[in-house]
Amino acid sequence: MKKELKYFYIENHYGGNQNWLIDPIMKLGGCAAVTACDLCIYLNILRNSKHLYPFDIKALTKVDYIKFSHIMKSYLRPRMTGINTLQLYIDGLGKYLEDVNDNEINMTMFSGENLLLDGEKVIIKQINKDIPIPFLLLKHKNERFEELVWHWFLIVGYEKADNDLLIKIATYGDYNWISFKELWNTEYEEKGGMIIIEMCSS
């Protein structure tokens, strides 16, 4: 079984890219804001909304994306420890949604302390509903995930494999397929986790 979301492109890039950002603080530590920008753009397209993305949704450009990231910065601003908890992300993005008068999106936390099997169920359920999953990875013993350490990204697809669930992640204007089992088993006590998005009728 395999499912991939119909994700968006910005000038031939798979979603937004943190490296585009001019603000050096955002380029270094703006992954939470960038993930929120991508999530809002995707949901704006999915729901044919008018409020989640303040620019032309039918002609996505790097220039507009950078402007959007500046808007989102005030809600999910980089800080010394980063947006290092699920609650900080929900609080920041929640304030943005409140300010744009959104009453369709609800967010709940799914901690990295939960069981692997339960995490797999969440991913399958959310992707089957065509909703991306914001993911926070803090520390990880496996060097394969070095570029994802202390980083927010989106899960945008899955494929069931023998004894594992492969997930498609979107970050830095590109995508990769990785093992969810390996990703979830960080071997550290300090955990990140996932944000579960629920869409309600207005």
Short mmCIF file of C-alpha atoms in Angstrom, two decimals:
data_model
loop_
_atom_site.label_atom_id
_atom_site.label_comp_id
_atom_site.label_asym_id
_atom_site.label_seq_id
_atom_site.Cartn_x
_atom_site.Cartn_y
_atom_site.Cartn_z
CA MET A 1 0.00 0.00 0.00
CA LYS A 2 1.36 3.41 -0.99
CA LYS A 3 -0.02 6.93 -0.90
CA GLU A 4 1.59 10.27 -1.71
CA LEU A 5 -0.04 13.65 -1.30
CA LYS A 6 -0.49 15.88 -4.33
CA TYR A 7 2.06 18.35 -3.08
CA PHE A 8 2.78 21.77 -4.56
CA TYR A 9 5.83 23.07 -6.42
CA ILE A 10 7.41 26.51 -6.24
CA GLU A 11 9.45 27.21 -9.37
CA ASN A 12 10.29 23.51 -9.82
CA HIS A 13 11.05 23.01 -6.11
CA TYR A 14 9.08 20.54 -4.01
CA GLY A 15 7.54 22.99 -1.56
CA GLY A 16 9.43 25.82 0.11
CA ASN A 17 13.11 25.95 0.95
CA GLN A 18 14.61 27.38 4.12
CA ASN A 19 17.79 28.19 2.20
CA TRP A 20 15.91 30.78 0.11
CA LEU A 21 15.38 33.01 3.11
CA ILE A 22 17.33 36.25 3.25
CA ASP A 23 17.09 36.73 7.00
CA PRO A 24 20.17 34.90 8.38
CA ILE A 25 18.36 33.96 11.59
CA MET A 26 15.52 32.42 9.61
CA LYS A 27 17.91 30.65 7.24
CA LEU A 28 19.60 29.09 10.27
CA GLY A 29 16.63 28.40 12.53
CA GLY A 30 13.42 29.04 10.65
CA CYS A 31 12.40 25.43 9.99
CA ALA A 32 9.27 25.60 12.15
CA ALA A 33 8.06 28.73 10.35
CA VAL A 34 8.90 27.23 6.94
CA THR A 35 7.02 24.04 7.79
CA ALA A 36 4.04 26.15 8.85
CA CYS A 37 4.22 28.10 5.59
CA ASP A 38 4.22 24.89 3.56
CA LEU A 39 1.37 23.47 5.60
CA CYS A 40 -0.74 26.60 5.09
CA ILE A 41 -0.08 26.68 1.36
CA TYR A 42 -0.99 23.00 1.01
CA LEU A 43 -4.17 23.33 3.07
CA ASN A 44 -5.10 26.51 1.21
CA ILE A 45 -4.96 24.57 -2.06
CA LEU A 46 -6.67 21.50 -0.59
CA ARG A 47 -9.59 23.44 0.88
CA ASN A 48 -9.71 26.15 -1.78
CA SER A 49 -9.39 28.64 1.07
CA LYS A 50 -8.76 32.35 0.69
CA HIS A 51 -7.19 33.18 4.03
CA LEU A 52 -4.32 30.79 4.80
CA TYR A 53 -1.90 32.13 2.18
CA PRO A 54 -1.88 35.91 1.61
CA PHE A 55 -0.47 35.86 -1.93
CA ASP A 56 -1.42 34.37 -5.32
CA ILE A 57 -1.99 30.68 -4.67
CA LYS A 58 -2.21 29.97 -8.42
CA ALA A 59 1.25 31.41 -9.13
CA LEU A 60 3.55 30.40 -6.30
CA THR A 61 6.92 32.17 -6.39
CA LYS A 62 10.06 32.30 -4.27
CA VAL A 63 9.61 36.04 -3.79
CA ASP A 64 6.13 35.63 -2.31
CA TYR A 65 7.22 32.64 -0.27
CA ILE A 66 10.01 34.67 1.33
CA LYS A 67 7.48 37.39 2.16
CA PHE A 68 5.20 34.77 3.69
CA SER A 69 8.07 33.43 5.80
CA HIS A 70 8.60 36.93 7.21
CA ILE A 71 4.96 37.00 8.25
CA MET A 72 5.19 33.56 9.86
CA LYS A 73 8.44 34.51 11.64
CA SER A 74 6.51 36.66 14.11
CA TYR A 75 4.48 33.59 15.14
CA LEU A 76 7.21 30.94 15.10
CA ARG A 77 10.31 33.04 15.63
CA PRO A 78 13.70 31.35 15.86
CA ARG A 79 15.15 31.27 19.37
CA MET A 80 18.19 29.90 21.16
CA THR A 81 16.66 26.48 21.75
CA GLY A 82 14.52 26.54 18.61
CA ILE A 83 10.85 25.61 18.47
CA ASN A 84 11.77 22.52 20.45
CA THR A 85 8.36 21.38 21.68
CA LEU A 86 5.13 20.43 19.98
CA GLN A 87 3.25 22.90 22.18
CA LEU A 88 5.37 25.85 21.01
CA TYR A 89 4.51 25.00 17.41
CA ILE A 90 0.80 24.68 18.15
CA ASP A 91 0.80 27.95 20.09
CA GLY A 92 2.60 29.85 17.33
CA LEU A 93 0.71 28.49 14.35
CA GLY A 94 -2.51 28.65 16.34
CA LYS A 95 -2.04 32.39 16.85
CA TYR A 96 -1.50 32.85 13.10
CA LEU A 97 -4.68 30.89 12.35
CA GLU A 98 -6.56 33.01 14.88
CA ASP A 99 -5.30 36.21 13.28
CA VAL A 100 -6.44 35.12 9.81
CA ASN A 101 -9.82 34.10 11.23
CA ASP A 102 -9.44 30.41 10.56
CA ASN A 103 -11.92 28.17 12.36
CA GLU A 104 -11.35 24.97 10.38
CA ILE A 105 -7.97 23.73 11.64
CA ASN A 106 -7.46 21.99 14.97
CA MET A 107 -4.08 20.71 16.15
CA THR A 108 -3.16 18.08 18.74
CA MET A 109 0.17 16.67 19.85
CA PHE A 110 1.45 13.14 19.28
CA SER A 111 4.59 12.75 21.38
CA GLY A 112 7.65 10.82 20.27
CA GLU A 113 7.25 8.85 23.50
CA ASN A 114 4.29 7.00 21.98
CA LEU A 115 4.66 3.50 20.59
CA LEU A 116 5.97 3.00 17.05
CA LEU A 117 2.83 1.12 15.99
CA ASP A 118 0.60 3.96 17.16
CA GLY A 119 2.76 6.42 15.22
CA GLU A 120 2.38 4.35 12.08
CA LYS A 121 -1.40 4.36 12.51
CA VAL A 122 -1.41 8.16 12.84
CA ILE A 123 0.62 8.58 9.65
CA ILE A 124 -1.55 6.23 7.60
CA LYS A 125 -4.74 7.86 8.89
CA GLN A 126 -3.59 11.42 8.24
CA ILE A 127 -2.12 10.80 4.80
CA ASN A 128 -5.22 8.84 3.79
CA LYS A 129 -7.18 11.99 4.68
CA ASP A 130 -4.79 14.00 2.44
CA ILE A 131 -3.34 15.94 5.37
CA PRO A 132 0.43 16.45 5.85
CA ILE A 133 2.01 15.87 9.26
CA PRO A 134 4.41 18.40 10.83
CA PHE A 135 7.21 16.41 12.46
CA LEU A 136 9.80 17.53 15.02
CA LEU A 137 13.01 15.56 15.36
CA LEU A 138 15.29 16.58 18.20
CA LYS A 139 18.28 14.29 18.78
CA HIS A 140 19.07 11.03 16.99
CA LYS A 141 21.82 8.45 17.42
CA ASN A 142 21.71 7.38 13.77
CA GLU A 143 24.05 9.58 11.69
CA ARG A 144 21.81 8.95 8.67
CA PHE A 145 19.43 11.53 10.11
CA GLU A 146 22.08 14.14 10.87
CA GLU A 147 20.54 16.76 8.56
CA LEU A 148 17.16 16.32 10.26
CA VAL A 149 18.37 16.74 13.84
CA TRP A 150 16.68 19.64 15.70
CA HIS A 151 14.51 20.18 12.64
CA TRP A 152 10.86 20.49 11.60
CA PHE A 153 9.65 18.94 8.34
CA LEU A 154 6.45 17.52 6.83
CA ILE A 155 5.45 13.90 6.24
CA VAL A 156 3.65 13.84 2.88
CA GLY A 157 3.38 10.16 1.98
CA TYR A 158 3.85 6.58 3.09
CA GLU A 159 4.49 3.11 1.72
CA LYS A 160 3.98 -0.05 3.71
CA ALA A 161 6.98 -2.34 3.45
CA ASP A 162 7.99 -5.60 5.10
CA ASN A 163 8.18 -4.92 8.85
CA ASP A 164 8.43 -1.16 8.30
CA LEU A 165 6.64 1.94 7.09
CA LEU A 166 8.52 4.12 4.64
CA ILE A 167 7.59 7.78 4.84
CA LYS A 168 8.02 10.57 2.32
CA ILE A 169 9.26 13.78 3.90
CA ALA A 170 9.31 17.28 2.43
CA THR A 171 12.04 19.73 3.48
CA TYR A 172 14.53 22.14 1.86
CA GLY A 173 12.54 22.23 -1.38
CA ASP A 174 12.90 18.50 -1.98
CA TYR A 175 11.66 15.14 -0.74
CA ASN A 176 13.14 11.90 0.55
CA TRP A 177 11.88 8.46 1.52
CA ILE A 178 13.05 7.20 4.91
CA SER A 179 12.27 4.43 7.38
CA PHE A 180 9.77 5.52 10.01
CA LYS A 181 10.94 2.77 12.35
CA GLU A 182 14.50 4.08 12.24
CA LEU A 183 13.38 7.70 12.53
CA TRP A 184 11.10 7.05 15.53
CA ASN A 185 13.78 5.13 17.45
CA THR A 186 16.02 8.10 18.33
CA GLU A 187 17.68 6.36 21.31
CA TYR A 188 17.35 9.59 23.31
CA GLU A 189 15.00 10.37 26.18
CA GLU A 190 14.24 13.86 24.85
CA LYS A 191 11.61 13.36 22.16
CA GLY A 192 9.93 15.43 19.47
CA GLY A 193 6.89 14.01 17.73
CA MET A 194 4.08 14.89 15.34
CA ILE A 195 1.28 17.41 15.05
CA ILE A 196 -2.09 15.90 14.13
CA ILE A 197 -4.18 18.24 11.99
CA GLU A 198 -7.95 17.90 12.05
CA MET A 199 -10.10 19.79 9.52
CA CYS A 200 -13.53 20.94 10.61
CA SER A 201 -16.34 22.53 8.66
CA SER A 202 -16.61 26.28 9.18
#
